[in-house]
Amino acid sequence: RPVDSAAPRARPRHPRLSMRPPTPLTATVSVLMLSTAMFGWTNGNMNTPAVVVRESLGIPADRAFPEREVTWAWCVSVYCVGALFGCLTSAPGADVMGRRAFLLITSCLFVLGAGLQTAAICGGPDGVRWTIIGRLVVGVASGSTTVLVPAYLSEIAPDEIRGALGVGFQLVVTISMLVAQVVGMPAALGTPALWPAVMALAGFPAVPQLLLASRVVESPRWLAHVGRRKEAEAASLLLAGKAQGASYAELESPDAAPVAEPERPQAGPAPTVRSIFETPELRGPFILIVATLVTQQLSGINNAFNYSTIYLEQNGVDPKSGAAVTVAMNLINVAATVAAAWLCDRAGRKLLLVASAFAMALFAALITAGMAHLDQPWGTSLALTSIVLFVASFGLGLGPIPWLLAGELFPQSHRPPLRGPRPCATGPPTAS
C-alpha cells in the first residue's frame, strides 16, 4: 500500500494550560505595588469630584465666603500633615516590626481612612469632620508608603531590575491618579449620590494584598540586621528563585538548612545622616537628592493635581472643560513617565532633570499669562494648553528621576538613613 494510505496520523496533542503560582519575588513586588496604587488613588481622588463633594459637605465654592475656601483647603491638605507623620514614623516602625508586618498595617490604615471619608456622605459639619479625619489617616498611610515601598523594593530586587522597579513605583502612582480622576468625573462616579464610592475605592486594593500576604517575602537585609541569619538566607533563596520546591514557611524555620549558599546580607551598625555628612564622597550626593526632591514638590505640580478643577472653574473656565483638562494632564503624565523610563538611559538623568525644570518654569509663566487674559480669545486656550504641557514636562524628568537617585548614587549599605529625610523632603506627597 502506498505510504500515503497508511493509518491516519494521530492528532497533535496541545498542552493543557496551567496557572502557575507567582514567584515569591513577583508576589512580593505585586503586593508592594498595590500599596503604591492606594497612595496614588488617595493623592488624586479629591480633584475631579471636588464640586459635588463641596456641595454635599455644605461648603460650595463662593468667593463671597472665604471661610469655605479655608475649610476645603483643610479637607484636602490635612493629607500633608498625616503624610509628614507617616514619613517620620514609618522608618523606625518598619525597623522594629519588619517590612512585611508594617506594610500590612499601612494597608489597614488606607482601609480605615477610606471608610472614614465614605462616612462623609452624611454631609454638613459632620461630613466635613469625617472628611478631615479620613484624609489625615490616608495621609499617614501615604507618607508611610513613600518611605517603605521604595526601601523594600531596593532591598529585595536584583540589581538588573532595581531601576525598572524604581520607575515602576512612579508609573503606578501616575496611573492610579489618572484612574481616580477619571472615575471621579461627573460622567462616572462624580455625582451627588455616588461620590462616596470614589473615596471608598481607595481601600479596595487591600483585599488582594491580604490574600497574597502569605506569599510576601520579608526583606533579607532586615532579617540579617536583627540577627535572624537563617531566615535571611531562606528569604534570599526564595527571592533568587533557588528554592522553588519549598514553601516560605518551611524555609523560614530556624532549623531549616539552606538549599544553596546565597549571597549573604551583611549585618552591622547602620549608618546615620551624621556619618553621611562626615563622608565627603557621600555628602554631595545626599544634598543633591534632597535638593531635587524639594524642587520636585516646590514646583507647584500638586496644585495642578489637586486643585485644578476648582481653580479653573473659579477663573471662568467651563466646568466640563476644566474636568477634561484634569484628565488630559494625568493621561499625559502617565505617557511622559513611560517616555522618561525609555529616555533615562539614552539622554541621561542630568539632561532630563534640567530640561524638565526649565520647561516647567516656561509653562508656569504661560499659565499665568493665559489666566491673566481670560477675557481675550487666546487666554483660555493658552492657559489650558500650558497646564497640560506643564504636567508633561514634570513627567519627563522632575517626576520620576528624583526617586531613582538614591538607589543609583548611594551604596546599598548607606541607603537606610535616606528613608526618613528623602520622603519628608518630598512634601509630603501633596505639599505644594
Tab-separated table of C-alpha atoms in Angstrom:
chain	number	residue	atom	x	y	z
A	1	ARG	CA	0.000	0.000	0.000
A	2	PRO	CA	1.183	3.495	-0.702
A	3	VAL	CA	2.738	5.258	2.200
A	4	ASP	CA	0.080	7.973	1.982
A	5	SER	CA	-2.636	5.424	2.630
A	6	ALA	CA	-1.157	4.296	5.899
A	7	ALA	CA	-3.099	4.642	9.095
A	8	PRO	CA	-4.113	8.237	9.795
A	9	ARG	CA	-1.693	10.243	11.850
A	10	ALA	CA	-2.554	10.931	15.429
A	11	ARG	CA	-3.799	14.440	16.042
A	12	PRO	CA	-1.237	16.574	17.834
A	13	ARG	CA	-1.983	16.984	21.498
A	14	HIS	CA	-1.989	20.534	22.716
A	15	PRO	CA	-0.513	21.110	26.131
A	16	ARG	CA	-3.065	21.993	28.708
A	17	LEU	CA	-2.886	25.497	30.032
A	18	SER	CA	-1.933	25.719	33.668
A	19	MET	CA	-1.936	28.653	36.011
A	20	ARG	CA	1.433	28.747	37.684
A	21	PRO	CA	1.597	30.490	41.033
A	22	PRO	CA	3.608	33.709	41.008
A	23	THR	CA	7.212	33.517	42.104
A	24	PRO	CA	7.950	34.892	45.588
A	25	LEU	CA	9.651	37.941	44.072
A	26	THR	CA	6.695	38.611	41.748
A	27	ALA	CA	4.168	38.181	44.560
A	28	THR	CA	6.103	40.493	46.872
A	29	VAL	CA	6.528	43.209	44.246
A	30	SER	CA	2.829	42.943	43.317
A	31	VAL	CA	1.755	43.462	46.912
A	32	LEU	CA	4.072	46.454	47.235
A	33	MET	CA	2.644	47.986	44.074
A	34	LEU	CA	-0.893	47.607	45.464
A	35	SER	CA	0.130	49.899	48.324
A	36	THR	CA	1.576	52.268	45.737
A	37	ALA	CA	-1.760	52.215	43.895
A	38	MET	CA	-3.627	53.190	47.069
A	39	PHE	CA	-1.194	56.057	47.581
A	40	GLY	CA	-1.742	57.265	44.012
A	41	TRP	CA	-5.526	56.978	44.305
A	42	THR	CA	-5.744	58.999	47.521
A	43	ASN	CA	-3.355	61.551	46.027
A	44	GLY	CA	-5.743	62.252	43.136
A	45	ASN	CA	-9.303	61.394	44.128
A	46	MET	CA	-10.231	64.821	45.528
A	47	ASN	CA	-9.834	66.814	42.300
A	48	THR	CA	-12.471	65.971	39.676
A	49	PRO	CA	-15.335	65.332	42.152
A	50	ALA	CA	-14.445	68.473	44.140
A	51	VAL	CA	-17.528	70.464	43.058
A	52	VAL	CA	-20.097	67.843	44.121
A	53	VAL	CA	-18.163	66.930	47.273
A	54	ARG	CA	-18.115	70.551	48.390
A	55	GLU	CA	-21.822	70.928	47.714
A	56	SER	CA	-22.586	67.742	49.665
A	57	LEU	CA	-20.490	68.980	52.590
A	58	GLY	CA	-22.253	72.356	52.554
A	59	ILE	CA	-19.186	74.359	51.524
A	60	PRO	CA	-19.733	75.137	47.812
A	61	ALA	CA	-17.175	77.346	46.131
A	62	ASP	CA	-18.086	81.005	46.591
A	63	ARG	CA	-15.590	83.847	46.834
A	64	ALA	CA	-18.067	85.797	48.917
A	65	PHE	CA	-17.473	83.268	51.724
A	66	PRO	CA	-13.691	82.847	52.095
A	67	GLU	CA	-14.166	80.647	55.165
A	68	ARG	CA	-15.480	77.943	52.838
A	69	GLU	CA	-12.214	78.002	50.922
A	70	VAL	CA	-10.303	77.609	54.181
A	71	THR	CA	-12.468	74.646	55.180
A	72	TRP	CA	-11.984	72.944	51.817
A	73	ALA	CA	-8.247	73.617	51.965
A	74	TRP	CA	-8.165	71.750	55.274
A	75	CYS	CA	-10.146	68.860	53.788
A	76	VAL	CA	-7.545	68.426	51.048
A	77	SER	CA	-4.243	69.500	52.592
A	78	VAL	CA	-4.583	67.829	56.010
A	79	TYR	CA	-3.396	64.857	53.975
A	80	CYS	CA	0.039	66.506	54.080
A	81	VAL	CA	0.049	66.631	57.874
A	82	GLY	CA	-0.727	62.935	58.078
A	83	ALA	CA	1.850	62.143	55.399
A	84	LEU	CA	4.569	64.021	57.277
A	85	PHE	CA	3.804	61.976	60.379
A	86	GLY	CA	3.852	58.791	58.300
A	87	CYS	CA	7.217	59.712	56.777
A	88	LEU	CA	8.802	60.323	60.158
A	89	THR	CA	7.460	57.241	61.926
A	90	SER	CA	7.473	54.564	59.236
A	91	ALA	CA	11.246	54.025	59.073
A	92	PRO	CA	11.641	53.259	62.804
A	93	GLY	CA	8.342	51.347	62.742
A	94	ALA	CA	9.463	49.136	59.860
A	95	ASP	CA	12.840	48.606	61.537
A	96	VAL	CA	11.158	47.343	64.703
A	97	MET	CA	8.258	45.351	63.254
A	98	GLY	CA	9.698	44.268	59.916
A	99	ARG	CA	8.866	45.402	56.396
A	100	ARG	CA	6.106	42.885	55.766
A	101	ALA	CA	4.169	43.462	59.001
A	102	PHE	CA	4.414	47.228	58.730
A	103	LEU	CA	3.241	47.115	55.106
A	104	LEU	CA	0.044	45.306	56.133
A	105	ILE	CA	-0.562	47.823	58.931
A	106	THR	CA	-0.238	50.617	56.378
A	107	SER	CA	-2.836	48.887	54.195
A	108	CYS	CA	-5.227	48.733	57.144
A	109	LEU	CA	-4.777	52.491	57.573
A	110	PHE	CA	-5.753	53.007	53.920
A	111	VAL	CA	-8.941	50.981	54.511
A	112	LEU	CA	-9.747	52.892	57.711
A	113	GLY	CA	-9.184	56.271	56.092
A	114	ALA	CA	-11.252	55.348	53.035
A	115	GLY	CA	-14.094	54.254	55.282
A	116	LEU	CA	-13.991	57.497	57.266
A	117	GLN	CA	-14.111	59.563	54.077
A	118	THR	CA	-17.030	57.495	52.830
A	119	ALA	CA	-18.882	58.290	56.063
A	120	ALA	CA	-18.801	61.951	54.998
A	121	ILE	CA	-21.890	61.211	52.898
A	122	CYS	CA	-23.849	62.411	55.932
A	123	GLY	CA	-22.934	65.937	54.788
A	124	GLY	CA	-22.813	69.168	56.751
A	125	PRO	CA	-20.364	69.830	59.590
A	126	ASP	CA	-20.226	66.122	60.479
A	127	GLY	CA	-19.317	65.293	56.899
A	128	VAL	CA	-16.517	67.856	56.975
A	129	ARG	CA	-15.145	66.345	60.189
A	130	TRP	CA	-15.221	62.798	58.771
A	131	THR	CA	-13.508	64.013	55.609
A	132	ILE	CA	-10.716	65.739	57.512
A	133	ILE	CA	-10.139	62.759	59.815
A	134	GLY	CA	-10.215	60.338	56.884
A	135	ARG	CA	-7.782	62.420	54.855
A	136	LEU	CA	-5.477	62.605	57.856
A	137	VAL	CA	-5.463	58.809	58.199
A	138	VAL	CA	-4.848	58.095	54.493
A	139	GLY	CA	-2.160	60.768	54.638
A	140	VAL	CA	-0.350	58.800	57.338
A	141	ALA	CA	-0.640	55.664	55.182
A	142	SER	CA	0.585	57.506	52.086
A	143	GLY	CA	3.584	59.008	53.843
A	144	SER	CA	4.492	55.573	55.157
A	145	THR	CA	4.173	54.134	51.653
A	146	THR	CA	6.607	56.643	50.162
A	147	VAL	CA	9.181	55.517	52.735
A	148	LEU	CA	8.516	51.801	52.947
A	149	VAL	CA	7.852	50.718	49.369
A	150	PRO	CA	10.971	52.185	47.674
A	151	ALA	CA	13.155	50.903	50.532
A	152	TYR	CA	11.537	47.448	50.431
A	153	LEU	CA	11.955	47.249	46.649
A	154	SER	CA	15.616	48.228	46.828
A	155	GLU	CA	16.255	45.547	49.453
A	156	ILE	CA	14.636	42.631	47.593
A	157	ALA	CA	15.135	43.443	43.901
A	158	PRO	CA	18.085	42.101	41.884
A	159	ASP	CA	20.419	44.759	40.525
A	160	GLU	CA	19.289	44.237	36.933
A	161	ILE	CA	15.647	45.231	37.630
A	162	ARG	CA	16.076	47.654	40.530
A	163	GLY	CA	15.996	50.712	38.269
A	164	ALA	CA	12.925	49.453	36.407
A	165	LEU	CA	11.086	48.942	39.688
A	166	GLY	CA	12.024	52.477	40.739
A	167	VAL	CA	10.370	53.868	37.617
A	168	GLY	CA	7.526	51.392	38.127
A	169	PHE	CA	6.776	52.956	41.513
A	170	GLN	CA	6.233	56.370	39.921
A	171	LEU	CA	4.336	54.837	36.997
A	172	VAL	CA	1.872	53.033	39.276
A	173	VAL	CA	1.312	56.288	41.179
A	174	THR	CA	0.536	58.233	37.988
A	175	ILE	CA	-1.757	55.521	36.567
A	176	SER	CA	-3.655	55.319	39.871
A	177	MET	CA	-4.093	59.089	39.926
A	178	LEU	CA	-5.373	59.005	36.340
A	179	VAL	CA	-7.916	56.268	37.080
A	180	ALA	CA	-9.066	58.034	40.258
A	181	GLN	CA	-9.667	61.286	38.406
A	182	VAL	CA	-11.458	59.598	35.511
A	183	VAL	CA	-13.706	57.717	37.956
A	184	GLY	CA	-14.377	60.992	39.799
A	185	MET	CA	-15.703	62.805	36.735
A	186	PRO	CA	-19.430	63.741	36.635
A	187	ALA	CA	-19.982	61.252	33.802
A	188	ALA	CA	-18.762	58.416	36.077
A	189	LEU	CA	-18.994	58.400	39.890
A	190	GLY	CA	-18.555	62.145	40.474
A	191	THR	CA	-22.241	62.717	41.171
A	192	PRO	CA	-24.037	63.826	44.357
A	193	ALA	CA	-25.148	60.240	45.011
A	194	LEU	CA	-22.035	58.303	44.011
A	195	TRP	CA	-19.024	60.419	45.017
A	196	PRO	CA	-18.540	58.489	48.310
A	197	ALA	CA	-17.689	55.442	46.165
A	198	VAL	CA	-14.673	57.373	44.808
A	199	MET	CA	-13.426	57.638	48.394
A	200	ALA	CA	-14.270	54.034	49.287
A	201	LEU	CA	-12.418	52.558	46.302
A	202	ALA	CA	-9.140	53.762	47.794
A	203	GLY	CA	-9.190	50.810	50.187
A	204	PHE	CA	-10.086	48.048	47.731
A	205	PRO	CA	-6.502	47.092	46.718
A	206	ALA	CA	-6.021	45.988	50.321
A	207	VAL	CA	-8.223	42.927	49.626
A	208	PRO	CA	-5.812	41.188	47.202
A	209	GLN	CA	-2.973	42.317	49.462
A	210	LEU	CA	-4.397	40.287	52.323
A	211	LEU	CA	-4.944	37.304	50.017
A	212	LEU	CA	-1.300	37.399	48.902
A	213	ALA	CA	0.131	38.270	52.326
A	214	SER	CA	1.321	34.709	52.987
A	215	ARG	CA	3.468	34.805	49.825
A	216	VAL	CA	5.205	38.085	50.657
A	217	VAL	CA	8.882	37.559	51.458
A	218	GLU	CA	10.422	39.543	54.266
A	219	SER	CA	13.438	41.691	53.440
A	220	PRO	CA	16.613	39.599	53.823
A	221	ARG	CA	18.545	42.726	54.741
A	222	TRP	CA	16.206	43.490	57.639
A	223	LEU	CA	16.291	39.868	58.822
A	224	ALA	CA	20.088	39.948	58.824
A	225	HIS	CA	20.102	43.284	60.621
A	226	VAL	CA	18.022	41.885	63.510
A	227	GLY	CA	20.187	38.752	63.728
A	228	ARG	CA	17.831	36.244	62.085
A	229	ARG	CA	20.544	34.834	59.827
A	230	LYS	CA	18.905	31.554	58.755
A	231	GLU	CA	15.669	33.310	57.864
A	232	ALA	CA	17.629	35.925	55.897
A	233	GLU	CA	19.306	33.154	53.906
A	234	ALA	CA	15.939	31.482	53.303
A	235	ALA	CA	14.423	34.749	52.075
A	236	SER	CA	17.404	35.339	49.783
A	237	LEU	CA	16.969	31.875	48.281
A	238	LEU	CA	13.299	32.436	47.627
A	239	LEU	CA	13.816	35.822	46.013
A	240	ALA	CA	16.615	34.427	43.858
A	241	GLY	CA	14.384	31.547	42.695
A	242	LYS	CA	16.684	28.874	44.161
A	243	ALA	CA	14.154	27.171	46.434
A	244	GLN	CA	11.162	26.538	44.193
A	245	GLY	CA	10.359	23.205	45.824
A	246	ALA	CA	9.977	24.522	49.351
A	247	SER	CA	7.424	26.776	50.938
A	248	TYR	CA	8.334	30.034	52.566
A	249	ALA	CA	7.130	28.742	55.943
A	250	GLU	CA	9.499	25.745	55.698
A	251	LEU	CA	12.470	27.849	54.686
A	252	GLU	CA	11.722	30.437	57.361
A	253	SER	CA	12.078	27.822	60.074
A	254	PRO	CA	15.186	28.492	62.172
A	255	ASP	CA	16.069	24.777	61.874
A	256	ALA	CA	15.937	24.721	58.060
A	257	ALA	CA	19.183	24.228	56.196
A	258	PRO	CA	19.894	26.380	53.123
A	259	VAL	CA	19.339	24.685	49.780
A	260	ALA	CA	22.266	26.584	48.297
A	261	GLU	CA	24.557	29.234	49.580
A	262	PRO	CA	23.033	32.630	48.698
A	263	GLU	CA	24.670	35.981	48.788
A	264	ARG	CA	24.515	36.679	52.481
A	265	PRO	CA	23.095	40.029	53.580
A	266	GLN	CA	25.581	41.633	55.882
A	267	ALA	CA	24.519	42.837	59.283
A	268	GLY	CA	26.300	45.651	61.003
A	269	PRO	CA	25.900	49.081	62.507
A	270	ALA	CA	23.518	51.161	60.468
A	271	PRO	CA	24.917	54.390	59.014
A	272	THR	CA	23.383	57.666	60.090
A	273	VAL	CA	22.747	61.020	58.448
A	274	ARG	CA	25.614	62.423	60.510
A	275	SER	CA	28.007	59.758	59.224
A	276	ILE	CA	26.964	60.580	55.660
A	277	PHE	CA	27.744	64.272	56.165
A	278	GLU	CA	31.120	63.352	57.620
A	279	THR	CA	31.963	61.343	54.484
A	280	PRO	CA	32.920	63.745	51.636
A	281	GLU	CA	32.069	61.315	48.829
A	282	LEU	CA	28.541	60.831	50.231
A	283	ARG	CA	27.777	64.381	51.383
A	284	GLY	CA	27.375	65.784	47.871
A	285	PRO	CA	25.015	63.062	46.602
A	286	PHE	CA	22.918	63.368	49.769
A	287	ILE	CA	22.465	67.126	49.315
A	288	LEU	CA	21.680	66.599	45.618
A	289	ILE	CA	18.987	64.014	46.366
A	290	VAL	CA	17.257	66.183	48.967
A	291	ALA	CA	17.511	69.284	46.752
A	292	THR	CA	15.938	67.579	43.737
A	293	LEU	CA	13.082	66.206	45.838
A	294	VAL	CA	12.420	69.612	47.411
A	295	THR	CA	12.445	71.165	43.935
A	296	GLN	CA	10.046	68.475	42.747
A	297	GLN	CA	7.441	69.457	45.307
A	298	LEU	CA	8.009	73.233	45.277
A	299	SER	CA	7.500	73.204	41.503
A	300	GLY	CA	3.756	73.541	42.082
A	301	ILE	CA	2.848	70.261	40.415
A	302	ASN	CA	0.479	69.205	43.176
A	303	ASN	CA	-1.559	72.371	42.767
A	304	ALA	CA	-2.376	71.063	39.296
A	305	PHE	CA	-3.135	67.566	40.568
A	306	ASN	CA	-5.343	68.591	43.496
A	307	TYR	CA	-6.916	71.977	42.777
A	308	SER	CA	-7.077	72.382	39.000
A	309	THR	CA	-10.832	71.719	38.673
A	310	ILE	CA	-11.854	74.257	41.320
A	311	TYR	CA	-9.219	76.800	40.294
A	312	LEU	CA	-10.195	76.758	36.624
A	313	GLU	CA	-13.903	76.994	37.425
A	314	GLN	CA	-13.374	79.949	39.747
A	315	ASN	CA	-11.468	81.721	36.974
A	316	GLY	CA	-14.243	81.442	34.427
A	317	VAL	CA	-13.338	78.171	32.712
A	318	ASP	CA	-16.289	75.916	31.909
A	319	PRO	CA	-16.510	73.055	34.489
A	320	LYS	CA	-16.613	70.381	31.769
A	321	SER	CA	-13.539	71.867	30.109
A	322	GLY	CA	-11.768	72.017	33.459
A	323	ALA	CA	-12.521	68.343	34.192
A	324	ALA	CA	-11.389	67.337	30.707
A	325	VAL	CA	-8.116	69.226	31.167
A	326	THR	CA	-7.568	67.484	34.515
A	327	VAL	CA	-7.952	64.045	32.950
A	328	ALA	CA	-5.828	65.045	29.937
A	329	MET	CA	-2.950	66.221	32.106
A	330	ASN	CA	-2.995	62.976	34.101
A	331	LEU	CA	-3.030	60.960	30.885
A	332	ILE	CA	-0.085	62.994	29.604
A	333	ASN	CA	1.671	62.454	32.929
A	334	VAL	CA	1.420	58.673	32.510
A	335	ALA	CA	2.701	58.854	28.928
A	336	ALA	CA	5.557	61.157	29.956
A	337	THR	CA	6.572	58.810	32.780
A	338	VAL	CA	6.736	55.895	30.326
A	339	ALA	CA	8.794	58.045	27.944
A	340	ALA	CA	11.122	59.019	30.801
A	341	ALA	CA	11.788	55.349	31.539
A	342	TRP	CA	12.942	54.942	27.921
A	343	LEU	CA	14.904	58.209	27.797
A	344	CYS	CA	16.724	57.900	31.138
A	345	ASP	CA	19.460	55.629	29.842
A	346	ARG	CA	19.692	57.386	26.471
A	347	ALA	CA	19.580	61.096	27.277
A	348	GLY	CA	20.902	60.843	30.832
A	349	ARG	CA	19.408	61.862	34.186
A	350	LYS	CA	21.027	65.299	34.323
A	351	LEU	CA	19.735	66.436	30.929
A	352	LEU	CA	16.206	65.275	31.661
A	353	LEU	CA	16.160	66.959	35.082
A	354	VAL	CA	17.453	70.296	33.813
A	355	ALA	CA	15.248	70.314	30.692
A	356	SER	CA	12.218	69.335	32.766
A	357	ALA	CA	12.777	72.140	35.286
A	358	PHE	CA	13.283	74.813	32.597
A	359	ALA	CA	10.231	73.642	30.640
A	360	MET	CA	8.065	73.699	33.780
A	361	ALA	CA	9.190	77.251	34.542
A	362	LEU	CA	8.330	78.331	30.990
A	363	PHE	CA	4.875	76.773	31.010
A	364	ALA	CA	4.156	78.121	34.508
A	365	ALA	CA	4.769	81.617	33.136
A	366	LEU	CA	2.476	80.911	30.175
A	367	ILE	CA	-0.247	79.626	32.532
A	368	THR	CA	-0.022	82.898	34.443
A	369	ALA	CA	-0.221	84.912	31.223
A	370	GLY	CA	-3.219	82.947	29.987
A	371	MET	CA	-5.126	83.174	33.292
A	372	ALA	CA	-4.477	86.932	33.381
A	373	HIS	CA	-6.114	87.350	29.949
A	374	LEU	CA	-9.141	85.071	30.094
A	375	ASP	CA	-11.180	87.904	28.587
A	376	GLN	CA	-9.154	87.507	25.388
A	377	PRO	CA	-9.945	84.764	22.836
A	378	TRP	CA	-6.478	83.280	23.216
A	379	GLY	CA	-6.277	83.432	27.014
A	380	THR	CA	-8.236	80.290	27.870
A	381	SER	CA	-6.580	78.172	25.181
A	382	LEU	CA	-3.121	79.312	26.263
A	383	ALA	CA	-3.808	78.560	29.931
A	384	LEU	CA	-5.311	75.103	29.340
A	385	THR	CA	-2.624	74.041	26.868
A	386	SER	CA	0.145	75.274	29.150
A	387	ILE	CA	-1.253	73.346	32.121
A	388	VAL	CA	-1.130	70.088	30.153
A	389	LEU	CA	2.414	70.790	28.908
A	390	PHE	CA	3.480	71.821	32.427
A	391	VAL	CA	2.458	68.367	33.697
A	392	ALA	CA	4.086	66.649	30.695
A	393	SER	CA	7.366	68.412	31.465
A	394	PHE	CA	7.153	67.204	35.058
A	395	GLY	CA	6.584	63.598	33.998
A	396	LEU	CA	9.623	63.589	31.712
A	397	GLY	CA	12.160	64.404	34.381
A	398	LEU	CA	11.351	66.036	37.676
A	399	GLY	CA	8.669	63.446	38.441
A	400	PRO	CA	10.362	60.026	38.230
A	401	ILE	CA	14.100	60.752	38.288
A	402	PRO	CA	14.499	62.066	41.881
A	403	TRP	CA	13.122	58.759	43.159
A	404	LEU	CA	15.881	56.888	41.294
A	405	LEU	CA	18.818	58.932	42.526
A	406	ALA	CA	19.101	57.413	45.998
A	407	GLY	CA	19.400	53.920	44.598
A	408	GLU	CA	21.974	54.991	41.999
A	409	LEU	CA	24.139	57.450	43.933
A	410	PHE	CA	24.361	55.553	47.231
A	411	PRO	CA	25.655	52.064	48.002
A	412	GLN	CA	23.080	49.693	49.457
A	413	SER	CA	24.702	49.863	52.895
A	414	HIS	CA	24.123	53.630	53.132
A	415	ARG	CA	20.518	53.831	51.920
A	416	PRO	CA	18.678	53.363	55.254
A	417	PRO	CA	19.382	56.924	56.510
A	418	LEU	CA	17.681	58.292	53.392
A	419	ARG	CA	14.360	56.681	54.209
A	420	GLY	CA	13.363	59.485	56.581
A	421	PRO	CA	14.806	62.672	55.029
A	422	ARG	CA	14.063	61.680	51.428
A	423	PRO	CA	10.250	61.391	51.597
A	424	CYS	CA	9.977	64.217	54.117
A	425	ALA	CA	11.734	66.385	51.572
A	426	THR	CA	9.104	65.459	49.023
A	427	GLY	CA	6.411	67.364	50.759
A	428	PRO	CA	4.920	65.124	51.981
A	429	PRO	CA	3.314	63.901	48.763
A	430	THR	CA	0.930	66.797	48.163
A	431	ALA	CA	2.545	69.696	49.931
A	432	SER	CA	2.800	72.270	47.166
